[in-house]
XYZ file of C-alpha atoms in Angstrom:
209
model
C 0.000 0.000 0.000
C 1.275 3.563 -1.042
C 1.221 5.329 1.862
C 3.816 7.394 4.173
C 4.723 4.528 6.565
C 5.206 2.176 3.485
C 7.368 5.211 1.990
C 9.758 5.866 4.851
C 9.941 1.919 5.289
C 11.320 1.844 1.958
C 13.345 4.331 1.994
C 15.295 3.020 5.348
C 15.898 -0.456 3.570
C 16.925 0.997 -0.081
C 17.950 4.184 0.679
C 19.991 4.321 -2.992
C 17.054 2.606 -4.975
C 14.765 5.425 -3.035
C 17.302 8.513 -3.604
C 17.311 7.664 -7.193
C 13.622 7.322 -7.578
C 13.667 10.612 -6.216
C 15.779 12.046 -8.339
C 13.812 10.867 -11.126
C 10.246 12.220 -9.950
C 12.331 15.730 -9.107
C 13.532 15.539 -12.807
C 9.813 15.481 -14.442
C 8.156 18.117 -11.717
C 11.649 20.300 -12.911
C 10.709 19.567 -16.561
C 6.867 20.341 -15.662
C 8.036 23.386 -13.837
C 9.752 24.842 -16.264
C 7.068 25.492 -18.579
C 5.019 27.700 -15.845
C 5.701 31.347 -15.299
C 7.703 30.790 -12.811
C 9.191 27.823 -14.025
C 13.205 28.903 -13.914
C 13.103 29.647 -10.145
C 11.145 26.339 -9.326
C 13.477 24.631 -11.086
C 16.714 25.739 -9.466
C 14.897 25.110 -6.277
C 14.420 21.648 -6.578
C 17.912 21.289 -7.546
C 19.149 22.730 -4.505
C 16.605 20.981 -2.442
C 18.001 17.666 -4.273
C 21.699 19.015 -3.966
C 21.102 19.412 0.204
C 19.686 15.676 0.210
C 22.638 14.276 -1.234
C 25.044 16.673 0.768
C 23.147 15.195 3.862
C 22.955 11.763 2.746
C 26.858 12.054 2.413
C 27.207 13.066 5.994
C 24.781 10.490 7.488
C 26.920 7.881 5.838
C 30.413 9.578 7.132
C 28.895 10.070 10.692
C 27.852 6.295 11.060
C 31.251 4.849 9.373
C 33.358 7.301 11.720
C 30.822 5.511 14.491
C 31.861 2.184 13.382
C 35.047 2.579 12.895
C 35.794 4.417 16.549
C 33.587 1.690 18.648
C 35.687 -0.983 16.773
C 39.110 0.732 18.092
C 37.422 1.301 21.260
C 36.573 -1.985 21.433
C 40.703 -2.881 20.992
C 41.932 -0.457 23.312
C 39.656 -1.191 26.079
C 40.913 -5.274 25.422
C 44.923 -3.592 25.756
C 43.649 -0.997 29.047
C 41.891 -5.062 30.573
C 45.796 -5.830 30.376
C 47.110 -3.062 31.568
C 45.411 -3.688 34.925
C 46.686 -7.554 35.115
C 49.438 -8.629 37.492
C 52.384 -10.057 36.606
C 51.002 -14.084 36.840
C 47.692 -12.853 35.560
C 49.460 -11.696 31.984
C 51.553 -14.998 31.801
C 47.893 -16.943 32.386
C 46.425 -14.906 29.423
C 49.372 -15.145 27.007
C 48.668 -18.755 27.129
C 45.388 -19.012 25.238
C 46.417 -15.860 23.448
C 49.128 -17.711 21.603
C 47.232 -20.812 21.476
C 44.602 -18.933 19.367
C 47.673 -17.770 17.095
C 48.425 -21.980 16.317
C 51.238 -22.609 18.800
C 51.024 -24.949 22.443
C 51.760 -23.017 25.479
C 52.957 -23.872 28.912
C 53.441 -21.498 31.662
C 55.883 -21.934 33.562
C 56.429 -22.437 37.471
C 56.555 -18.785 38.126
C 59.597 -18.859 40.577
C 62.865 -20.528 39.357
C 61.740 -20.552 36.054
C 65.411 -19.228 34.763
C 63.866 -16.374 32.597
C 61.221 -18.255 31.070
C 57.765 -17.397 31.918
C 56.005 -19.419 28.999
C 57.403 -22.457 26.357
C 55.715 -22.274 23.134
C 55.980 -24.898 20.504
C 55.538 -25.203 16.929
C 56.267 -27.081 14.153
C 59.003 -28.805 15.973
C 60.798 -25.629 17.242
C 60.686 -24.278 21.066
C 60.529 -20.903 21.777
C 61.493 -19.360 25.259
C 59.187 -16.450 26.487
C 59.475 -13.631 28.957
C 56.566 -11.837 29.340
C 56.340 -8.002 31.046
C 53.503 -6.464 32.505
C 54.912 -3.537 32.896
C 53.600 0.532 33.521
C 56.946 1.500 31.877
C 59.279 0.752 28.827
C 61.549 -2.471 28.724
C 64.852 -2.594 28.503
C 67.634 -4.332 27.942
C 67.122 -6.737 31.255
C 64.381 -8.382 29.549
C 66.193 -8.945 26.642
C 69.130 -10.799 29.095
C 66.774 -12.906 30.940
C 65.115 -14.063 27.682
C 68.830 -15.267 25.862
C 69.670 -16.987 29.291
C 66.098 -18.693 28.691
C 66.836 -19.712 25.550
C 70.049 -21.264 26.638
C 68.573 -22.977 29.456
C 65.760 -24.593 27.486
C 67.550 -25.335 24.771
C 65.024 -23.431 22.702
C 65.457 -22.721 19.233
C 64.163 -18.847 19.657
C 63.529 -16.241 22.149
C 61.207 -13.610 22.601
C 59.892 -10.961 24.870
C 56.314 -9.531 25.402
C 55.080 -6.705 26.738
C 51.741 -4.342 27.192
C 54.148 -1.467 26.778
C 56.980 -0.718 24.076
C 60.792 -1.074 24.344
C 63.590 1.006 25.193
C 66.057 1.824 22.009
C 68.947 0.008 23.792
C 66.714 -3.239 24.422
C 65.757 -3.165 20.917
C 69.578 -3.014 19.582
C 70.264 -6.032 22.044
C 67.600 -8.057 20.759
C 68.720 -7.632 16.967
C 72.126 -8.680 18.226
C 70.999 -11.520 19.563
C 68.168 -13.131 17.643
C 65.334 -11.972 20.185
C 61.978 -11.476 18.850
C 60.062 -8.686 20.765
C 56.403 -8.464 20.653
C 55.124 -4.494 21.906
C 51.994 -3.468 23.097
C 50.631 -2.889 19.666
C 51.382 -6.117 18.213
C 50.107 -7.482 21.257
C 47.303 -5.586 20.567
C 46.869 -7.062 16.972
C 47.137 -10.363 18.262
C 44.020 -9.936 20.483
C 42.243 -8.908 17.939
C 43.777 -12.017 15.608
C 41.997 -14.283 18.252
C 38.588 -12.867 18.491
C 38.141 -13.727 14.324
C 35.982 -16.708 14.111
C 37.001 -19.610 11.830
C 40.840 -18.840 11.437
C 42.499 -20.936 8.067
C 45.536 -22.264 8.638
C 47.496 -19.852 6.392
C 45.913 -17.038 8.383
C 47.674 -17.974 11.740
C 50.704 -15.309 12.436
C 53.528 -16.363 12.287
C 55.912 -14.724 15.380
C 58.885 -16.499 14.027
């Protein structure tokens, strides 16, 4: 039934289909209007009526993808700020599943003694020795230390460091030395949002290595 409930229905659902219709319809009244008296000023009415629509229709779209987008990174930060709030045996606990979700088996450590190792990952044959930092500051080079004696230790393959923070220049430079792979707070912060996707392939697990 043509009426204005049907109309505005219509126009929520296929707002492009609608707009165009309505472009069409403000096409023949222009054509209509222009052969009145006052058919020029009609005209250019409509067209700036129709100009505003579009110029609003624009912005409506903008205002709700800015929306989306922001929640979305909301949504990620407030994940990294849940971290940020952990204790130290409360981060090693959650890197466990975290890198479990990324393809790799996980073991935490016994939390004292554990000669610079806080979690063993393994994968595809290869061990990897992990210190992780929960941290309110920057790393430096200590964690870098801990994790080669780790590696030693273990007799892992690789090393690495994580952290909800970032690391110090000097940490970084011993790392490259050394053959340490350092995860930051924004990778760390990808890799949360790696394990919330549903119905992961195989070829879309990262690879840390």
């Amino acid at each position: 039934m043509f009426n204005k409930k049907n109309v505005i229905k219509y126009c929520k659902k296929k707002p492009v289909r609608a707009l165009f219709y309505f472009y069409l319809i403000i096409c023949f009244i222009s054509e209509l209007a222009q052969k009145t008296a006052v058919g020029e000023t009609v005209s250019g009415l409509f067209s700036l009526v129709f100009l505003g629509m579009i110029c609003y229709g624009v912005f409506r779209l903008y205002s709700k993808l800015y929306k989306w987008v922001t929640k979305k990174s909301f949504k990620l930060i407030q994940e990294i700020y849940e971290v940020d709030k952990m204790d130290g045996f409360q981060f090693e606990n959650f890197l466990c599943p975290l890198f479990e979700s990324q393809g790799y088996s996980a073991m935490v450590t016994q939390g004292t003694g554990d000669f610079g190792a806080d979690l063993i990952l393994r994968r595809k044959g290869k061990k990897i020795a992990v210190q992780a930092k929960r941290y309110s500051s920057n790393i430096g080079i200590s964690a870098v230390q801990q994790a080669v004696a780790a590696k030693g230790y273990y007799k892992a393959e690789f090393a690495m460091v994580v952290t909800n923070q970032y690391f110090t220049p000097a940490a970084v430079k011993l790392a490259d030395s050394n053959n340490v792979r350092l995860i930051n707070r924004d990778e760390l912060t990808y890799m949360i949002a790696k394990a919330r996707k549903k119905g992961k392939k195989e070829e879309e697990v990262l690879d840390i290595l």
